[in-house]
Amino acid sequence: MNWLKTLFPRNKKIPAPKRVPRAEHPISRSQLPSGTLKVLYGLKDAGFEAYVVGGGVRDLLAGMEPKDFDIATNARPEEVRQIFRSCRLVGRRFVIAHVRFGDEISEVTTFRGPITDSHERDETGRILADNEYGTLETDAFRRDFTVNALYYDIRDFSIVDFAGGLDDIKAGVIRLIGDPELRYREDPVRMLRAVRIANKLKFHIEKSTAAPIRKLAPLLREIPPARLFDEVVKLLQCRDGVANLQGLREYGLLAHLLPHTDMAMAKPQSRDFVERALANTAERIVAEQTVSPAFLYAALLWPAVQARTQQLCKGDSAQVNVAIAEASEEVLAKAQQHIVIPKRFSVPMREIWALQPRFDMRRGGRAQRLLTHPRFRAAYDFLLLRAASGEAPQELADWWTQAQTGSGLPPVTATESNADGEGAPRKRRRRRGGRNRRRPSEQPTAGE
Ligand code: ATP
Ligand code: MG
């Protein structure tokens, strides 16, 4: 039990395990997907232990619909593969088995071993090497929060509670297992998970679990930027996006993830824009419509892009296209110091931004071309948010809404066109070459 002392260094009481029989808890087998049951029984029939653990058990006990059901077992990945034909092993350091039944993929993890002083760490305390197997008990104390260390045992349908998670679910509390500072140092992403899981369950973060977060927030810099990209998507591209953003701000975490967004939140209009974007994303998720990290990140960084664009073009609206491209480049480069945004998202982000000034140009040819741009829909949704937060004229958004009805482009009044810079006397520019000349295949189709 020495390894447990590492986890509870300040001589805090080490919780004793508790087994709650089926008759005393509400989880029933009928709540588990058929693929999960097949994996559990397959492992059990082969003589192994098999449990549902983590978010699946937690969410069911809290009366919510789980996203997925993770399985923990004492079978080694190779042994899991021998049991299920549809099994694939993933991961290099710590191998995880993916078992497929129909559309359902179950993640099966072999019990992890204890974290001890001999584990390889970086200078901040972050665990680097992590590839030892263990027992149910060592696995339980490796988990982050007490509510995430509840195991549903397929042998007798009981729940095993090592860390007091059942009481914490009843009390609505998110509590780290062991010494909070040590656990955050081991893996700083746990600070983000605390905020996310608390908001998801409408729980509160227990005092000593919340206390070190502000101080340790800078440790997020040690996390590989690609992992942070995924964590930010999980936090902000979900039903609780607005609450999570507020939580990240409150604990001083946002400044180490997206410093631009953090600063923008101090300005009421920018804050309104970002929150509207997150609320809109949440509504789309509830309505089961598609959402894209490109749109999310485009919104999070827009206040910075917009402010920098204005600085660069110094009121000369003819320069806006060049300025916005340069501003996009700069803002993305700074953001990438914290979070890696994969190219498949940063390219559409740039397009969404670049199309914004083009909405101001409502003369026939240009407007028609914009309507048929492949990124029009996302850029238009973005314009609607800008208008709702007062950053773009509502009349402009309405015009583009009408322009898509298919009954021809709506008229632009003199005052509106002046506002666009479109009504002002223009030097006639002669088109050179074919770049701007529309080819027959580019004929706009109404309503797109
Ligand atoms: P959800 O699936 O709803 O996002 P979750 O808690 O299930 O929440 P997963 O990322 O699916 O999150 O992780 C499954 C389980 O693995 C967790 O419940 C927890 O027990 C453990 N876990 C995940 N991340 C960590 C971590 N950083 N440190 C310790 N344990 C973790
Ligand atoms: Mg999960």
CSV table of C-alpha atoms and ligand atoms in Angstrom, one decimal:
chain,number,residue,atom,x,y,z
A,1,MET,CA,0.0,0.0,0.0
A,2,ASN,CA,3.0,2.3,-0.1
A,3,TRP,CA,2.0,3.6,-3.5
A,4,LEU,CA,-1.2,4.9,-1.9
A,5,LYS,CA,0.9,7.0,0.4
A,6,THR,CA,2.4,8.7,-2.6
A,7,LEU,CA,-1.2,9.7,-3.6
A,8,PHE,CA,-2.2,10.8,-0.2
A,9,PRO,CA,1.1,12.4,1.0
A,10,ARG,CA,-0.4,14.6,3.6
A,11,ASN,CA,-1.7,11.7,5.6
A,12,LYS,CA,-5.2,12.2,4.5
A,13,LYS,CA,-7.5,9.2,5.1
A,14,ILE,CA,-7.2,6.6,2.4
A,15,PRO,CA,-10.8,5.6,1.6
A,16,ALA,CA,-11.8,2.0,2.1
A,17,PRO,CA,-13.5,0.2,-0.8
A,18,LYS,CA,-17.2,-0.4,-0.7
A,19,ARG,CA,-19.3,-2.8,-2.7
A,20,VAL,CA,-22.9,-1.8,-3.3
A,21,PRO,CA,-25.2,-4.8,-4.3
A,22,ARG,CA,-27.5,-4.6,-7.2
A,23,ALA,CA,-30.6,-4.1,-5.0
A,24,GLU,CA,-29.1,-0.9,-3.5
A,25,HIS,CA,-28.3,1.0,-6.7
A,26,PRO,CA,-30.3,2.0,-9.7
A,27,ILE,CA,-28.1,0.8,-12.6
A,28,SER,CA,-29.7,-1.9,-14.7
A,29,ARG,CA,-28.2,-4.0,-17.5
A,30,SER,CA,-31.0,-2.7,-19.8
A,31,GLN,CA,-29.3,0.7,-19.7
A,32,LEU,CA,-26.1,-0.7,-21.3
A,33,PRO,CA,-25.8,-0.9,-25.1
A,34,SER,CA,-25.8,-4.4,-26.5
A,35,GLY,CA,-22.2,-4.1,-27.7
A,36,THR,CA,-21.0,-3.1,-24.2
A,37,LEU,CA,-22.8,-6.1,-22.7
A,38,LYS,CA,-21.3,-8.5,-25.3
A,39,VAL,CA,-17.8,-7.3,-24.5
A,40,LEU,CA,-18.4,-7.6,-20.7
A,41,TYR,CA,-19.8,-11.1,-21.0
A,42,GLY,CA,-17.1,-12.1,-23.5
A,43,LEU,CA,-14.4,-11.1,-21.0
A,44,LYS,CA,-16.2,-12.7,-18.1
A,45,ASP,CA,-16.8,-16.0,-19.9
A,46,ALA,CA,-13.1,-16.1,-20.8
A,47,GLY,CA,-12.4,-15.9,-17.0
A,48,PHE,CA,-11.5,-12.3,-16.7
A,49,GLU,CA,-12.8,-9.4,-14.6
A,50,ALA,CA,-14.8,-6.9,-16.5
A,51,TYR,CA,-16.3,-3.6,-15.3
A,52,VAL,CA,-18.0,-0.5,-16.8
A,53,VAL,CA,-16.2,2.5,-15.4
A,54,GLY,CA,-15.9,6.2,-15.8
A,55,GLY,CA,-18.4,8.6,-17.4
A,56,GLY,CA,-20.9,5.8,-18.2
A,57,VAL,CA,-21.5,4.7,-14.6
A,58,ARG,CA,-21.2,8.3,-13.3
A,59,ASP,CA,-23.7,9.7,-15.8
A,60,LEU,CA,-26.2,6.9,-15.2
A,61,LEU,CA,-26.1,7.4,-11.5
A,62,ALA,CA,-26.5,11.2,-11.9
A,63,GLY,CA,-29.5,10.6,-14.1
A,64,MET,CA,-27.9,11.6,-17.4
A,65,GLU,CA,-27.5,9.9,-20.7
A,66,PRO,CA,-23.8,8.8,-21.0
A,67,LYS,CA,-21.8,9.5,-24.0
A,68,ASP,CA,-19.9,6.2,-24.0
A,69,PHE,CA,-19.2,3.2,-21.7
A,70,ASP,CA,-15.6,2.5,-21.0
A,71,ILE,CA,-14.6,-1.0,-20.0
A,72,ALA,CA,-11.8,-1.9,-17.6
A,73,THR,CA,-10.5,-5.5,-17.2
A,74,ASN,CA,-7.6,-7.5,-16.0
A,75,ALA,CA,-7.2,-9.1,-19.4
A,76,ARG,CA,-4.1,-7.8,-21.3
A,77,PRO,CA,-4.7,-6.2,-24.7
A,78,GLU,CA,-3.4,-9.3,-26.4
A,79,GLU,CA,-5.8,-11.4,-24.5
A,80,VAL,CA,-8.7,-9.1,-25.4
A,81,ARG,CA,-7.8,-9.5,-29.0
A,82,GLN,CA,-7.9,-13.3,-28.7
A,83,ILE,CA,-11.4,-13.2,-27.4
A,84,PHE,CA,-13.0,-10.8,-30.0
A,85,ARG,CA,-12.4,-11.2,-33.7
A,86,SER,CA,-13.5,-7.5,-34.2
A,87,CYS,CA,-10.8,-6.2,-31.9
A,88,ARG,CA,-8.1,-3.6,-32.8
A,89,LEU,CA,-5.3,-2.5,-30.6
A,90,VAL,CA,-4.6,1.2,-30.6
A,91,GLY,CA,-2.0,3.4,-28.9
A,92,ARG,CA,1.7,2.8,-28.5
A,93,ARG,CA,2.6,3.6,-24.9
A,94,PHE,CA,-0.5,2.4,-23.2
A,95,VAL,CA,-2.3,0.0,-25.5
A,96,ILE,CA,-6.1,0.1,-25.6
A,97,ALA,CA,-8.4,-2.4,-27.2
A,98,HIS,CA,-11.3,-1.3,-29.4
A,99,VAL,CA,-13.9,-3.9,-29.9
A,100,ARG,CA,-16.6,-3.4,-32.5
A,101,PHE,CA,-20.1,-4.8,-32.6
A,102,GLY,CA,-22.1,-3.3,-35.4
A,103,ASP,CA,-21.7,0.4,-35.2
A,104,GLU,CA,-20.7,0.3,-31.6
A,105,ILE,CA,-17.1,0.5,-30.6
A,106,SER,CA,-16.2,-0.3,-27.0
A,107,GLU,CA,-13.0,0.9,-25.5
A,108,VAL,CA,-11.4,-1.7,-23.3
A,109,THR,CA,-8.6,-0.7,-21.0
A,110,THR,CA,-6.4,-3.0,-19.0
A,111,PHE,CA,-6.1,-2.0,-15.3
A,112,ARG,CA,-3.4,0.5,-14.9
A,113,GLY,CA,-0.7,0.1,-12.3
A,114,PRO,CA,0.0,2.5,-9.5
A,115,ILE,CA,1.7,5.9,-9.9
A,116,THR,CA,4.8,5.8,-7.7
A,117,ASP,CA,7.8,8.1,-7.0
A,118,SER,CA,9.8,6.1,-9.5
A,119,HIS,CA,7.6,7.2,-12.4
A,120,GLU,CA,9.3,9.3,-15.0
A,121,ARG,CA,8.2,12.9,-14.6
A,122,ASP,CA,9.1,16.2,-16.1
A,123,GLU,CA,10.3,19.1,-14.0
A,124,THR,CA,6.8,20.2,-13.2
A,125,GLY,CA,5.7,16.8,-11.9
A,126,ARG,CA,3.9,15.7,-15.1
A,127,ILE,CA,3.9,11.9,-15.6
A,128,LEU,CA,5.8,11.0,-18.8
A,129,ALA,CA,6.1,7.2,-19.0
A,130,ASP,CA,2.9,5.3,-18.1
A,131,ASN,CA,2.7,1.8,-19.3
A,132,GLU,CA,2.4,-0.5,-16.3
A,133,TYR,CA,-0.6,-2.8,-15.7
A,134,GLY,CA,-2.2,-3.3,-12.3
A,135,THR,CA,-5.2,-4.4,-10.4
A,136,LEU,CA,-8.7,-3.1,-9.9
A,137,GLU,CA,-7.5,-1.2,-6.9
A,138,THR,CA,-4.5,0.5,-8.5
A,139,ASP,CA,-6.7,1.3,-11.5
A,140,ALA,CA,-9.3,3.0,-9.2
A,141,PHE,CA,-6.7,5.3,-7.6
A,142,ARG,CA,-5.3,6.2,-11.0
A,143,ARG,CA,-8.6,7.8,-12.0
A,144,ASP,CA,-9.1,11.5,-11.6
A,145,PHE,CA,-12.3,12.2,-9.7
A,146,THR,CA,-14.1,10.1,-7.1
A,147,VAL,CA,-17.2,10.1,-9.3
A,148,ASN,CA,-15.1,8.6,-12.2
A,149,ALA,CA,-13.8,5.7,-10.1
A,150,LEU,CA,-17.0,3.7,-9.8
A,151,TYR,CA,-17.0,0.2,-11.3
A,152,TYR,CA,-20.1,-1.7,-12.4
A,153,ASP,CA,-19.2,-5.4,-12.0
A,154,ILE,CA,-20.7,-7.7,-14.7
A,155,ARG,CA,-20.4,-10.8,-12.4
A,156,ASP,CA,-22.9,-9.7,-9.8
A,157,PHE,CA,-24.1,-6.3,-11.1
A,158,SER,CA,-22.7,-4.6,-7.9
A,159,ILE,CA,-20.9,-1.2,-7.9
A,160,VAL,CA,-17.4,-1.0,-6.5
A,161,ASP,CA,-16.6,2.4,-5.0
A,162,PHE,CA,-13.0,2.9,-3.9
A,163,ALA,CA,-12.9,6.6,-3.4
A,164,GLY,CA,-16.3,7.7,-2.0
A,165,GLY,CA,-17.7,8.5,-5.5
A,166,LEU,CA,-21.3,7.4,-4.6
A,167,ASP,CA,-21.5,9.9,-1.7
A,168,ASP,CA,-20.1,12.6,-4.0
A,169,ILE,CA,-22.7,11.9,-6.7
A,170,LYS,CA,-25.4,12.2,-4.1
A,171,ALA,CA,-23.9,15.5,-2.8
A,172,GLY,CA,-23.2,16.8,-6.4
A,173,VAL,CA,-19.5,17.2,-5.8
A,174,ILE,CA,-16.5,16.9,-8.1
A,175,ARG,CA,-13.5,15.9,-6.0
A,176,LEU,CA,-10.1,14.7,-7.0
A,177,ILE,CA,-8.8,11.5,-5.6
A,178,GLY,CA,-5.7,12.1,-3.5
A,179,ASP,CA,-3.7,15.2,-3.1
A,180,PRO,CA,-5.1,17.8,-5.6
A,181,GLU,CA,-1.9,19.6,-6.3
A,182,LEU,CA,-0.1,16.4,-7.0
A,183,ARG,CA,-2.8,15.1,-9.2
A,184,TYR,CA,-2.9,18.3,-11.3
A,185,ARG,CA,0.8,18.3,-11.6
A,186,GLU,CA,0.7,14.7,-12.8
A,187,ASP,CA,-1.7,15.7,-15.6
A,188,PRO,CA,-2.8,19.4,-15.8
A,189,VAL,CA,-5.6,18.5,-18.2
A,190,ARG,CA,-7.5,17.4,-15.1
A,191,MET,CA,-8.1,21.1,-14.3
A,192,LEU,CA,-10.0,21.4,-17.6
A,193,ARG,CA,-11.9,18.1,-16.9
A,194,ALA,CA,-12.9,19.4,-13.5
A,195,VAL,CA,-14.6,22.4,-15.1
A,196,ARG,CA,-16.2,20.4,-17.9
A,197,ILE,CA,-17.5,17.5,-15.8
A,198,ALA,CA,-18.8,19.8,-13.1
A,199,ASN,CA,-20.8,21.8,-15.6
A,200,LYS,CA,-22.0,18.7,-17.4
A,201,LEU,CA,-23.5,17.3,-14.2
A,202,LYS,CA,-24.4,20.6,-12.7
A,203,PHE,CA,-22.1,19.6,-9.8
A,204,HIS,CA,-19.8,22.0,-7.9
A,205,ILE,CA,-16.1,21.6,-7.6
A,206,GLU,CA,-15.2,20.7,-4.0
A,207,LYS,CA,-13.1,23.4,-2.2
A,208,SER,CA,-9.7,21.7,-2.0
A,209,THR,CA,-10.1,20.4,-5.6
A,210,ALA,CA,-10.8,24.0,-6.8
A,211,ALA,CA,-8.3,25.8,-4.6
A,212,PRO,CA,-5.0,25.1,-6.5
A,213,ILE,CA,-6.4,25.6,-10.0
A,214,ARG,CA,-5.6,29.3,-10.4
A,215,LYS,CA,-2.1,28.8,-9.2
A,216,LEU,CA,-1.4,25.8,-11.4
A,217,ALA,CA,-3.2,27.0,-14.5
A,218,PRO,CA,0.2,27.9,-16.2
A,219,LEU,CA,1.0,24.2,-16.2
A,220,LEU,CA,-1.3,23.9,-19.2
A,221,ARG,CA,1.6,25.1,-21.2
A,222,GLU,CA,3.3,21.8,-20.7
A,223,ILE,CA,0.5,19.9,-22.4
A,224,PRO,CA,1.1,18.9,-26.0
A,225,PRO,CA,-0.8,21.5,-28.1
A,226,ALA,CA,-2.7,18.8,-30.1
A,227,ARG,CA,-4.2,17.4,-26.9
A,228,LEU,CA,-5.3,20.9,-25.9
A,229,PHE,CA,-7.0,21.4,-29.2
A,230,ASP,CA,-9.2,18.3,-28.5
A,231,GLU,CA,-9.9,19.4,-24.9
A,232,VAL,CA,-11.0,22.8,-26.0
A,233,VAL,CA,-13.4,21.3,-28.5
A,234,LYS,CA,-14.8,19.0,-25.8
A,235,LEU,CA,-15.2,22.0,-23.5
A,236,LEU,CA,-16.7,24.5,-25.9
A,237,GLN,CA,-18.4,22.5,-28.6
A,238,CYS,CA,-21.0,20.9,-26.4
A,239,ARG,CA,-24.2,21.8,-24.6
A,240,ASP,CA,-22.4,23.5,-21.8
A,241,GLY,CA,-20.1,25.6,-23.9
A,242,VAL,CA,-21.1,29.0,-22.4
A,243,ALA,CA,-20.9,27.7,-18.8
A,244,ASN,CA,-17.5,26.1,-19.6
A,245,LEU,CA,-16.1,29.3,-21.1
A,246,GLN,CA,-17.1,31.1,-17.9
A,247,GLY,CA,-15.6,28.4,-15.8
A,248,LEU,CA,-12.3,28.6,-17.7
A,249,ARG,CA,-12.2,32.3,-17.2
A,250,GLU,CA,-13.1,32.1,-13.5
A,251,TYR,CA,-10.2,29.7,-12.8
A,252,GLY,CA,-7.7,31.6,-14.9
A,253,LEU,CA,-7.4,28.7,-17.4
A,254,LEU,CA,-8.6,30.5,-20.5
A,255,ALA,CA,-5.5,32.8,-20.5
A,256,HIS,CA,-3.3,29.7,-21.0
A,257,LEU,CA,-5.4,28.2,-23.7
A,258,LEU,CA,-6.7,31.0,-25.8
A,259,PRO,CA,-5.2,34.3,-24.6
A,260,HIS,CA,-6.9,36.3,-27.4
A,261,THR,CA,-10.3,35.0,-26.4
A,262,ASP,CA,-9.6,35.6,-22.8
A,263,MET,CA,-8.8,39.3,-23.5
A,264,ALA,CA,-11.7,39.7,-25.8
A,265,MET,CA,-14.1,38.7,-23.1
A,266,ALA,CA,-13.4,41.9,-21.3
A,267,LYS,CA,-15.1,43.8,-24.1
A,268,PRO,CA,-18.9,43.4,-23.8
A,269,GLN,CA,-19.6,43.2,-27.6
A,270,SER,CA,-16.9,40.6,-28.2
A,271,ARG,CA,-18.0,38.6,-25.2
A,272,ASP,CA,-21.6,38.7,-26.5
A,273,PHE,CA,-20.4,37.5,-29.9
A,274,VAL,CA,-18.3,34.6,-28.5
A,275,GLU,CA,-21.1,33.5,-26.1
A,276,ARG,CA,-23.7,33.7,-28.9
A,277,ALA,CA,-21.5,31.5,-31.1
A,278,LEU,CA,-21.2,28.9,-28.3
A,279,ALA,CA,-24.9,29.1,-27.5
A,280,ASN,CA,-25.7,28.7,-31.2
A,281,THR,CA,-23.3,25.6,-31.4
A,282,ALA,CA,-25.1,24.1,-28.3
A,283,GLU,CA,-28.5,24.6,-29.9
A,284,ARG,CA,-27.3,22.9,-33.1
A,285,ILE,CA,-26.0,19.9,-31.0
A,286,VAL,CA,-29.3,19.6,-29.2
A,287,ALA,CA,-31.1,19.7,-32.6
A,288,GLU,CA,-28.6,17.1,-33.9
A,289,GLN,CA,-27.3,19.4,-36.6
A,290,THR,CA,-23.6,19.3,-37.7
A,291,VAL,CA,-21.1,21.5,-35.9
A,292,SER,CA,-17.5,22.1,-36.9
A,293,PRO,CA,-14.4,23.0,-34.8
A,294,ALA,CA,-13.5,25.4,-37.7
A,295,PHE,CA,-16.6,27.5,-37.0
A,296,LEU,CA,-16.0,27.3,-33.2
A,297,TYR,CA,-12.4,28.4,-33.4
A,298,ALA,CA,-13.2,31.0,-36.1
A,299,ALA,CA,-15.6,32.6,-33.6
A,300,LEU,CA,-13.2,32.3,-30.6
A,301,LEU,CA,-10.5,34.2,-32.5
A,302,TRP,CA,-12.7,36.6,-34.4
A,303,PRO,CA,-12.6,39.5,-32.0
A,304,ALA,CA,-8.7,39.4,-32.2
A,305,VAL,CA,-8.8,39.1,-36.0
A,306,GLN,CA,-11.3,41.9,-36.3
A,307,ALA,CA,-9.4,44.3,-34.0
A,308,ARG,CA,-6.1,43.6,-35.8
A,309,THR,CA,-7.7,44.1,-39.2
A,310,GLN,CA,-9.0,47.5,-38.2
A,311,GLN,CA,-5.5,48.5,-36.9
A,312,LEU,CA,-3.9,47.4,-40.1
A,313,CYS,CA,-6.2,49.1,-42.6
A,314,LYS,CA,-6.4,52.3,-40.6
A,315,GLY,CA,-9.9,53.2,-41.9
A,316,ASP,CA,-9.0,52.6,-45.6
A,317,SER,CA,-11.7,50.1,-46.6
A,318,ALA,CA,-9.9,49.4,-49.9
A,319,GLN,CA,-7.2,47.7,-47.8
A,320,VAL,CA,-9.5,45.4,-45.9
A,321,ASN,CA,-9.0,42.2,-47.8
A,322,VAL,CA,-5.2,42.4,-47.5
A,323,ALA,CA,-5.5,43.5,-43.9
A,324,ILE,CA,-7.8,40.6,-42.9
A,325,ALA,CA,-5.5,38.1,-44.4
A,326,GLU,CA,-2.5,39.5,-42.6
A,327,ALA,CA,-4.5,39.7,-39.3
A,328,SER,CA,-5.7,36.1,-39.7
A,329,GLU,CA,-2.1,35.0,-40.2
A,330,GLU,CA,-0.8,36.8,-37.1
A,331,VAL,CA,-3.7,35.7,-34.8
A,332,LEU,CA,-3.4,32.1,-35.9
A,333,ALA,CA,0.4,32.1,-35.4
A,334,LYS,CA,0.0,33.4,-31.9
A,335,ALA,CA,-2.8,31.0,-31.0
A,336,GLN,CA,-0.8,28.1,-32.3
A,337,GLN,CA,1.8,28.7,-29.6
A,338,HIS,CA,-0.7,27.3,-27.2
A,339,ILE,CA,-3.0,25.1,-29.2
A,340,VAL,CA,-2.3,23.3,-32.5
A,341,ILE,CA,-5.2,23.9,-34.9
A,342,PRO,CA,-5.0,21.3,-37.7
A,343,LYS,CA,-4.9,22.6,-41.2
A,344,ARG,CA,-8.2,21.0,-42.1
A,345,PHE,CA,-9.7,23.5,-39.7
A,346,SER,CA,-7.5,26.6,-40.0
A,347,VAL,CA,-8.0,26.7,-43.8
A,348,PRO,CA,-11.8,27.0,-43.5
A,349,MET,CA,-11.4,29.4,-40.6
A,350,ARG,CA,-9.4,31.8,-42.7
A,351,GLU,CA,-12.1,31.5,-45.4
A,352,ILE,CA,-14.9,32.3,-43.0
A,353,TRP,CA,-13.0,35.4,-41.9
A,354,ALA,CA,-12.0,36.5,-45.4
A,355,LEU,CA,-15.5,36.4,-46.6
A,356,GLN,CA,-16.8,38.8,-43.9
A,357,PRO,CA,-15.8,42.0,-45.7
A,358,ARG,CA,-17.2,40.6,-48.9
A,359,PHE,CA,-20.7,40.7,-47.4
A,360,ASP,CA,-20.5,44.5,-47.6
A,361,MET,CA,-20.3,44.4,-51.4
A,362,ARG,CA,-23.8,43.8,-52.6
A,363,ARG,CA,-23.6,44.7,-56.3
A,364,GLY,CA,-25.0,42.1,-58.6
A,365,GLY,CA,-21.9,40.1,-59.9
A,366,ARG,CA,-20.0,40.1,-56.6
A,367,ALA,CA,-23.0,39.2,-54.5
A,368,GLN,CA,-23.9,36.4,-56.9
A,369,ARG,CA,-20.4,35.0,-56.7
A,370,LEU,CA,-20.4,35.1,-53.0
A,371,LEU,CA,-23.7,33.3,-52.8
A,372,THR,CA,-22.2,30.4,-54.7
A,373,HIS,CA,-18.9,30.3,-52.7
A,374,PRO,CA,-18.4,26.8,-51.1
A,375,ARG,CA,-18.0,28.5,-47.7
A,376,PHE,CA,-20.9,30.8,-48.1
A,377,ARG,CA,-23.2,29.0,-45.6
A,378,ALA,CA,-20.7,29.0,-42.7
A,379,ALA,CA,-19.7,32.6,-43.5
A,380,TYR,CA,-23.3,33.7,-43.6
A,381,ASP,CA,-24.1,32.0,-40.2
A,382,PHE,CA,-21.0,33.9,-38.9
A,383,LEU,CA,-22.4,37.2,-40.2
A,384,LEU,CA,-25.7,36.5,-38.4
A,385,LEU,CA,-23.8,36.2,-35.1
A,386,ARG,CA,-21.9,39.4,-35.8
A,387,ALA,CA,-25.1,41.2,-36.5
A,388,ALA,CA,-26.8,39.8,-33.4
A,389,SER,CA,-24.0,41.1,-31.2
A,390,GLY,CA,-24.2,44.5,-32.9
A,391,GLU,CA,-20.9,44.3,-34.7
A,392,ALA,CA,-22.4,44.2,-38.2
A,393,PRO,CA,-25.6,46.0,-39.3
A,394,GLN,CA,-28.7,43.8,-38.8
A,395,GLU,CA,-30.0,45.2,-42.1
A,396,LEU,CA,-26.9,43.7,-43.9
A,397,ALA,CA,-27.6,40.3,-42.4
A,398,ASP,CA,-31.3,40.6,-43.4
A,399,TRP,CA,-30.3,41.5,-46.9
A,400,TRP,CA,-28.2,38.3,-47.3
A,401,THR,CA,-31.0,36.3,-45.7
A,402,GLN,CA,-33.3,37.6,-48.4
A,403,ALA,CA,-30.7,37.2,-51.2
A,404,GLN,CA,-30.9,33.5,-50.7
A,405,THR,CA,-34.6,33.2,-51.2
A,406,GLY,CA,-34.1,32.7,-55.0
A,407,SER,CA,-36.2,35.6,-56.2
A,408,GLY,CA,-33.2,37.7,-57.2
A,409,LEU,CA,-31.0,40.0,-55.2
A,410,PRO,CA,-32.9,42.5,-53.0
A,411,PRO,CA,-32.5,46.2,-53.7
A,412,VAL,CA,-29.7,48.1,-51.9
A,413,THR,CA,-30.9,51.6,-50.8
A,414,ALA,CA,-28.7,54.6,-51.3
A,415,THR,CA,-27.9,55.0,-47.6
A,416,GLU,CA,-27.0,51.3,-47.3
A,417,SER,CA,-24.9,51.4,-50.4
A,418,ASN,CA,-23.0,54.4,-49.0
A,419,ALA,CA,-22.4,52.5,-45.8
A,420,ASP,CA,-20.9,49.7,-48.0
A,421,GLY,CA,-18.7,52.1,-49.8
A,422,GLU,CA,-20.6,50.8,-52.8
A,423,GLY,CA,-22.6,54.0,-53.6
A,424,ALA,CA,-19.6,56.3,-53.6
A,425,PRO,CA,-18.3,57.3,-57.0
A,426,ARG,CA,-15.9,54.6,-58.1
A,427,LYS,CA,-13.1,54.6,-60.5
A,428,ARG,CA,-13.9,52.2,-63.2
A,429,ARG,CA,-11.4,49.4,-63.0
A,430,ARG,CA,-10.9,47.4,-66.0
A,431,ARG,CA,-10.9,43.7,-65.5
A,432,ARG,CA,-7.7,42.1,-66.6
A,433,GLY,CA,-7.3,38.5,-67.5
A,434,GLY,CA,-9.7,35.8,-66.7
A,435,ARG,CA,-9.4,35.6,-62.9
A,436,ASN,CA,-12.5,37.6,-62.2
A,437,ARG,CA,-14.4,36.5,-65.3
A,438,ARG,CA,-17.1,34.1,-64.6
A,439,ARG,CA,-16.9,30.8,-66.4
A,440,PRO,CA,-20.2,29.1,-67.4
A,441,SER,CA,-19.7,26.5,-64.6
A,442,GLU,CA,-19.7,29.3,-62.1
A,443,GLN,CA,-23.2,30.5,-62.8
A,444,PRO,CA,-24.8,31.1,-59.5
A,445,THR,CA,-27.7,28.9,-58.5
A,446,ALA,CA,-30.3,30.6,-56.5
A,447,GLY,CA,-31.0,29.6,-53.0
A,448,GLU,CA,-27.6,28.0,-52.3
B,1,ATP,P1,-17.1,12.0,-20.9
B,1,ATP,O1,-16.9,10.7,-21.6
B,1,ATP,O2,-18.5,12.3,-20.4
B,1,ATP,O3,-16.4,13.1,-21.5
B,1,ATP,P2,-15.4,10.7,-19.0
B,1,ATP,O4,-15.1,10.9,-17.5
B,1,ATP,O5,-15.9,9.3,-19.3
B,1,ATP,O6,-16.3,11.8,-19.5
B,1,ATP,P3,-13.2,10.0,-20.7
B,1,ATP,O7,-12.2,10.8,-21.4
B,1,ATP,O8,-14.1,9.1,-21.5
B,1,ATP,O9,-14.1,10.9,-19.8
B,1,ATP,O10,-12.4,9.0,-19.7
B,1,ATP,C1,-12.9,7.9,-19.1
B,1,ATP,C2,-12.4,7.7,-17.7
B,1,ATP,O11,-11.0,7.6,-17.7
B,1,ATP,C3,-12.7,8.8,-16.8
B,1,ATP,O12,-14.0,8.7,-16.2
B,1,ATP,C4,-11.6,8.6,-15.7
B,1,ATP,O13,-11.9,7.6,-14.9
B,1,ATP,C5,-10.5,8.2,-16.6
B,1,ATP,N1,-9.7,9.4,-17.0
B,1,ATP,C6,-9.8,10.1,-18.2
B,1,ATP,N2,-8.9,11.1,-18.2
B,1,ATP,C7,-8.2,11.0,-17.1
B,1,ATP,C8,-7.1,11.8,-16.6
B,1,ATP,N3,-6.6,12.8,-17.3
B,1,ATP,N4,-6.6,11.4,-15.4
B,1,ATP,C9,-7.1,10.4,-14.7
B,1,ATP,N5,-8.1,9.6,-15.2
B,1,ATP,C10,-8.7,9.9,-16.3
B,2,MG,MG,-16.2,8.6,-21.3
